[in-house]
Short mmCIF file of C-alpha atoms and ligand atoms in Angstrom, two decimals:
data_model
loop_
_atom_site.label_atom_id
_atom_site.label_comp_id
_atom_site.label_asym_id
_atom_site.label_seq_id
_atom_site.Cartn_x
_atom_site.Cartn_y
_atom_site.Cartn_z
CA UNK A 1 0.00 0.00 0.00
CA UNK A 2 1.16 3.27 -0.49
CA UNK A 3 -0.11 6.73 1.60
CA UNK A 4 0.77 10.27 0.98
CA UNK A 5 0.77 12.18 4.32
CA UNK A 6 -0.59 15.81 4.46
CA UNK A 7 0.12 18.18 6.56
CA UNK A 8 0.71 22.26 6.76
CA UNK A 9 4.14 23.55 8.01
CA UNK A 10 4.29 23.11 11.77
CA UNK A 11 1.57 20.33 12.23
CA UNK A 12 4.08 17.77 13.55
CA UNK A 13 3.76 15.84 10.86
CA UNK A 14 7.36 14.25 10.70
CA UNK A 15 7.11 14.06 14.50
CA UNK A 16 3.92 11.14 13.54
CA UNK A 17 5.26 9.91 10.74
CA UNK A 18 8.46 8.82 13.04
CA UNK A 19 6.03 7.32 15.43
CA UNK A 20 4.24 5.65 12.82
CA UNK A 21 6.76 3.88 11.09
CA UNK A 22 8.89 2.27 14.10
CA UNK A 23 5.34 0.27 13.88
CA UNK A 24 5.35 -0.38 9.94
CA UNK A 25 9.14 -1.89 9.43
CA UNK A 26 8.29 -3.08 6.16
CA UNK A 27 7.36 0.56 5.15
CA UNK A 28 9.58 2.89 3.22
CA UNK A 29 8.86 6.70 4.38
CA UNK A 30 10.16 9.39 1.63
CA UNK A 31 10.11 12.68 2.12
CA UNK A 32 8.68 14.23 -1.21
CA UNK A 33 10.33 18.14 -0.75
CA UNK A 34 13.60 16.18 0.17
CA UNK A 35 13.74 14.10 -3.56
CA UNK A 36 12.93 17.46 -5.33
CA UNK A 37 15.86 19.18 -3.52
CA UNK A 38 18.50 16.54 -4.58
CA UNK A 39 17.70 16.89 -8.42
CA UNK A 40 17.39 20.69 -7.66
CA UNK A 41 20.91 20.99 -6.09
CA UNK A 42 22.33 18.68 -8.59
CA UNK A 43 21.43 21.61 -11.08
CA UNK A 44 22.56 24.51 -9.18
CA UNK A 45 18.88 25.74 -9.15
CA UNK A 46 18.02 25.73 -5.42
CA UNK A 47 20.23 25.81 -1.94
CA UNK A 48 17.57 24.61 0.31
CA UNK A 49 14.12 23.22 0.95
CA UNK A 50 12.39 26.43 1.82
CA UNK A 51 13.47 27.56 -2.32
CA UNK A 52 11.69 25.17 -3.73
CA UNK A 53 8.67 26.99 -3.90
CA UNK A 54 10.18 29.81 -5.28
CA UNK A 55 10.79 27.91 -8.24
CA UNK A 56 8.77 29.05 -11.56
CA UNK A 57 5.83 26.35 -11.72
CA UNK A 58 7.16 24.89 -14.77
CA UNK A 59 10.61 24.23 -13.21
CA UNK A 60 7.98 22.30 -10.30
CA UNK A 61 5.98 20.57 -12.68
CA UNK A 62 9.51 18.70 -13.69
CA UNK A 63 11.02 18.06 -10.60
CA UNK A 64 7.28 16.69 -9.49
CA UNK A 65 7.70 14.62 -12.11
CA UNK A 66 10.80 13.09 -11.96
CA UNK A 67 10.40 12.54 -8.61
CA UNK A 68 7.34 10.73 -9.26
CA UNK A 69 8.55 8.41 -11.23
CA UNK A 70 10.92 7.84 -9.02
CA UNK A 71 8.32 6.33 -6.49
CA UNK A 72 6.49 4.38 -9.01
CA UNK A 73 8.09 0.64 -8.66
CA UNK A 74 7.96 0.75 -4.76
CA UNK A 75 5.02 -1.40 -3.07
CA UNK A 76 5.06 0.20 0.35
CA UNK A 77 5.67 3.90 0.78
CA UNK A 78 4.54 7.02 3.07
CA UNK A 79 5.25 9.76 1.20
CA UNK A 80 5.55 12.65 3.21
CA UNK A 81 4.60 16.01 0.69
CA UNK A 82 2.11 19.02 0.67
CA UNK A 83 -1.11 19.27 -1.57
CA UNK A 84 -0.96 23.24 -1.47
CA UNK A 85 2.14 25.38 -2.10
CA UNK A 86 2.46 29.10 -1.45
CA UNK A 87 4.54 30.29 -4.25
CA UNK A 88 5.31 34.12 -5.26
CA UNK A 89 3.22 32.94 -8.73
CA UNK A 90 0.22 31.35 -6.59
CA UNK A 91 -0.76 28.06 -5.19
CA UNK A 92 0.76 25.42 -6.64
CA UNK A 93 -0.88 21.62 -6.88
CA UNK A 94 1.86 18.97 -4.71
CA UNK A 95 0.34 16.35 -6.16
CA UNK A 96 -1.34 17.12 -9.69
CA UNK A 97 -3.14 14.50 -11.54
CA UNK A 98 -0.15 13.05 -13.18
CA UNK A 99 1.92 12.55 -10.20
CA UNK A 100 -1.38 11.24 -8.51
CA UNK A 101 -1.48 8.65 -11.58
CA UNK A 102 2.29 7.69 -11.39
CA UNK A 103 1.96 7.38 -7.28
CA UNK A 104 -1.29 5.83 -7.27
CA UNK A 105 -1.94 6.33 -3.71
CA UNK A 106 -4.28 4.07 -1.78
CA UNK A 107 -4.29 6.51 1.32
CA UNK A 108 -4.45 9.92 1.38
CA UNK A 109 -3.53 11.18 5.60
CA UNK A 110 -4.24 14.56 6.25
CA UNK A 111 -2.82 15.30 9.67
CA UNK A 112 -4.52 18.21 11.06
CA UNK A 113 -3.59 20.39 14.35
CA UNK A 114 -5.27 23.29 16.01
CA UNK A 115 -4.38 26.31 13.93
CA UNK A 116 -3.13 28.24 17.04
CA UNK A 117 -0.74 25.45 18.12
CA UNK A 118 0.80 25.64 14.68
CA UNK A 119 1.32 29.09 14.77
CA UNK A 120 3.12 28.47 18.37
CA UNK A 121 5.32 25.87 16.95
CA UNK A 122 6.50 27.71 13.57
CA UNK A 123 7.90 30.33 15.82
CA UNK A 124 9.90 28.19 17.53
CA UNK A 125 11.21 26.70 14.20
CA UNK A 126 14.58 28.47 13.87
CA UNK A 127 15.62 26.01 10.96
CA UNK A 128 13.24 26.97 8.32
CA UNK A 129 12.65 30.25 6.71
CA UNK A 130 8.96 30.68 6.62
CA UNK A 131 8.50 34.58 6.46
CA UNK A 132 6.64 34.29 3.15
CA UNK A 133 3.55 32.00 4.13
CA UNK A 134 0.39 34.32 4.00
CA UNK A 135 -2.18 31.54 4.00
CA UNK A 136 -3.67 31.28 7.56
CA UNK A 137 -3.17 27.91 9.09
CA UNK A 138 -6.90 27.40 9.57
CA UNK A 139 -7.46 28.07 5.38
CA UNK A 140 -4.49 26.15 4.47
CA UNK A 141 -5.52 23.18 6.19
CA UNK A 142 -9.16 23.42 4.24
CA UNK A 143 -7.53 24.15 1.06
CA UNK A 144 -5.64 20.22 1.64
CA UNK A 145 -8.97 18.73 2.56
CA UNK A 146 -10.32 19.97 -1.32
CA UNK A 147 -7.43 18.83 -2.62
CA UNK A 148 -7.73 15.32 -0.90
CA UNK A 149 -11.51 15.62 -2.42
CA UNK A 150 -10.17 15.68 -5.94
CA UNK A 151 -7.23 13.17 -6.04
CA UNK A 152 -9.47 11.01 -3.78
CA UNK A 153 -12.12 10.88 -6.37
CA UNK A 154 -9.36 10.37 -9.21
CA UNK A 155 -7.47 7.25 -7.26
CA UNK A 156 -9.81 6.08 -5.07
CA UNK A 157 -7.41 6.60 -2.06
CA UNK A 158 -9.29 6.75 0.97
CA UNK A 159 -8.85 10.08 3.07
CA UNK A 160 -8.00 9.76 7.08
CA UNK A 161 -7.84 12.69 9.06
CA UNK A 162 -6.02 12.49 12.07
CA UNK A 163 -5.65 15.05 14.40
CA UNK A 164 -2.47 15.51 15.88
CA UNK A 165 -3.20 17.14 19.74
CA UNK A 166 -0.66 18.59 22.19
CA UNK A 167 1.87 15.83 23.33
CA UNK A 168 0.03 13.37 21.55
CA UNK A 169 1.66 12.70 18.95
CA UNK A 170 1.90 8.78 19.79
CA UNK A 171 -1.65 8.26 19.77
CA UNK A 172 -1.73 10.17 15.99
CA UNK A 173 1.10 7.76 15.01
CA UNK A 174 -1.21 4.58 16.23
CA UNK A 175 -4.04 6.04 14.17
CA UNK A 176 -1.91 6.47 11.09
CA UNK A 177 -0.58 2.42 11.29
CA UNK A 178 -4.33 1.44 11.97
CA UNK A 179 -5.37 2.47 8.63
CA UNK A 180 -2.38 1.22 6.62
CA UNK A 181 -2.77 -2.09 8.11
CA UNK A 182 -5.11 -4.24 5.12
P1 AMP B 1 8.87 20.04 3.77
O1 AMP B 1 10.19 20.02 4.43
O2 AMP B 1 8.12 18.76 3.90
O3 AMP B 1 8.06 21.22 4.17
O4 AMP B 1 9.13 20.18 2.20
C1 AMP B 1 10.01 21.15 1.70
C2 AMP B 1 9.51 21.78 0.45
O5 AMP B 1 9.43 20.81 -0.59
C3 AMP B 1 8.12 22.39 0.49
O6 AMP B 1 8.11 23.66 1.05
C4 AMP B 1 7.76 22.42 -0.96
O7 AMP B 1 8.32 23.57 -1.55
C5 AMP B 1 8.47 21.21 -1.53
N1 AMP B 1 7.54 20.11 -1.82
C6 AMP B 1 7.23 19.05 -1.04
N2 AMP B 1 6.36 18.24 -1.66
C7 AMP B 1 6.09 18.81 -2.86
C8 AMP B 1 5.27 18.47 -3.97
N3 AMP B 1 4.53 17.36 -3.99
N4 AMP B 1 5.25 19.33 -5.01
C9 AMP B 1 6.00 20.43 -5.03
N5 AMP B 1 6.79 20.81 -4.04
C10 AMP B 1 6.85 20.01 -2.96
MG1 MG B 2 8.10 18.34 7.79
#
C-alpha cells in the first residue's frame, strides 16, 4: 500500500510519521520536498528546501515529475509532501493528476492540528525560513482537505484525518498504522 501524508508547516507531521513507522518496518517513508531538492541541487537551481517553492511552476511541474517516477516501482511507501504550495506565482498543486497517476496512492492522511498550536510551533522553528507563508493555518488546512476531495475521487485513495493534539503525537502515530494495516 502506499499513503501520501498531508500536513501544513508546523503540524508535527514528521514528528507522527516517526512514530508511525517504528510500527510499519516493512514501510519505506520518503520525504517528497527532500527528492525534489536533490535533483534541484544537482542543477545549481536551489540551496535549500524552503526555495523550492520559489521555483517558476514549470521548473515544479519537472522536478514533481521526476520525482514521481521515481516512487512508481515501490510497493510500500509514506510519502511525506504538501497538496498546497504558497509560491510568489500562486498556489501550486503537490500532487497534480499526473503525479497522482504515477503514485497511485491508496491513502491519502491529512494530519490536522489546532491552527493556534501551529502558529506556536512555527515560531519556535529556527531552521526553516517561513517569512513568506500568507495563507492562515486554519485556510491552508481546508484548502488540503479539497485537494484530498479531488485526487481522492481520481485514485480512489481513501482520506484519514487524524488530528495531531498537544503531546500526543503517539496516539496520531497509532491512528496512522491502523489504517495502513489491510
Ligand atoms: P517540507 O520540508 O516537507 O516542508 O518540504 C520542503 C519543500 O518541498 C516544500 O516547502 C515544498 O516547496 C516542496 N515540496 C514538497 N512536496 C512537494 C510536492 N509534492 N510538489 C511540489 N513541491 C513540494
Ligand atoms: Mg516536515
Amino acid at each position: 500500500m502506499k499513503a501520501i501524508i498531508i500536513g501544513i508547516p508546523g503540524v508535527g507531521k514528521t514528528t507522527v510519521l516517526k512514530e508511525a513507522s517504528k510500527q510499519l518496518p516493512k514501510y519505506e517513508t520518503v520525504n517528497f520536498g527532500t527528492k525534489m531538492l536533490e535533483t534541484a541541487k544537482k542543477r545549481e537551481i536551489v540551496e535549500d528546501r524552503d526555495q523550492i517553492r520559489k521555483l517558476s511552476p514549470e521548473k515544479t511541474k519537472k522536478l514533481q515529475k521526476e520525482t514521481a517516477k521515481k516512487m512508481k516501482k515501490k510497493k510500500k511507501l509514506l510519502i511525506d509532501t504538501h497538496l498546497a504550495i504558497e509560491t510568489p506565482k500562486g498556489i501550486v498543486p503537490g500532487i497534480p493528476k499526473w503525479v497522482a497517476e504515477k503514485i497511485k496512492p491508496d491513502r491519502i492522511i491529512l494530519i490536522e492540528a489546532e491552527p493556534n498550536e501551529i502558529r506556536s510551533r512555527r515560531k519556535k522553528d529556527k531552521t526553516r525560513k517561513r517569512s513568506d507563508f500568507t495563507l492562515p493555518p486554519e485556510q491552508h488546512q481546508k484548502l488540503n482537505r479539497y485537494y484530498a476531495a479531488s485526487i481522492s475521487t481520481i485514485t480512489g485513495a481513501v482520506i484519514k484525518i487524524i488530528k495531531n493534539k498537544p503531546n500526543k503525537s503517539k496516539k496520531a502515530g497509532k491512528e496512522l498504522v491502523k489504517t495502513m494495516k489491510e
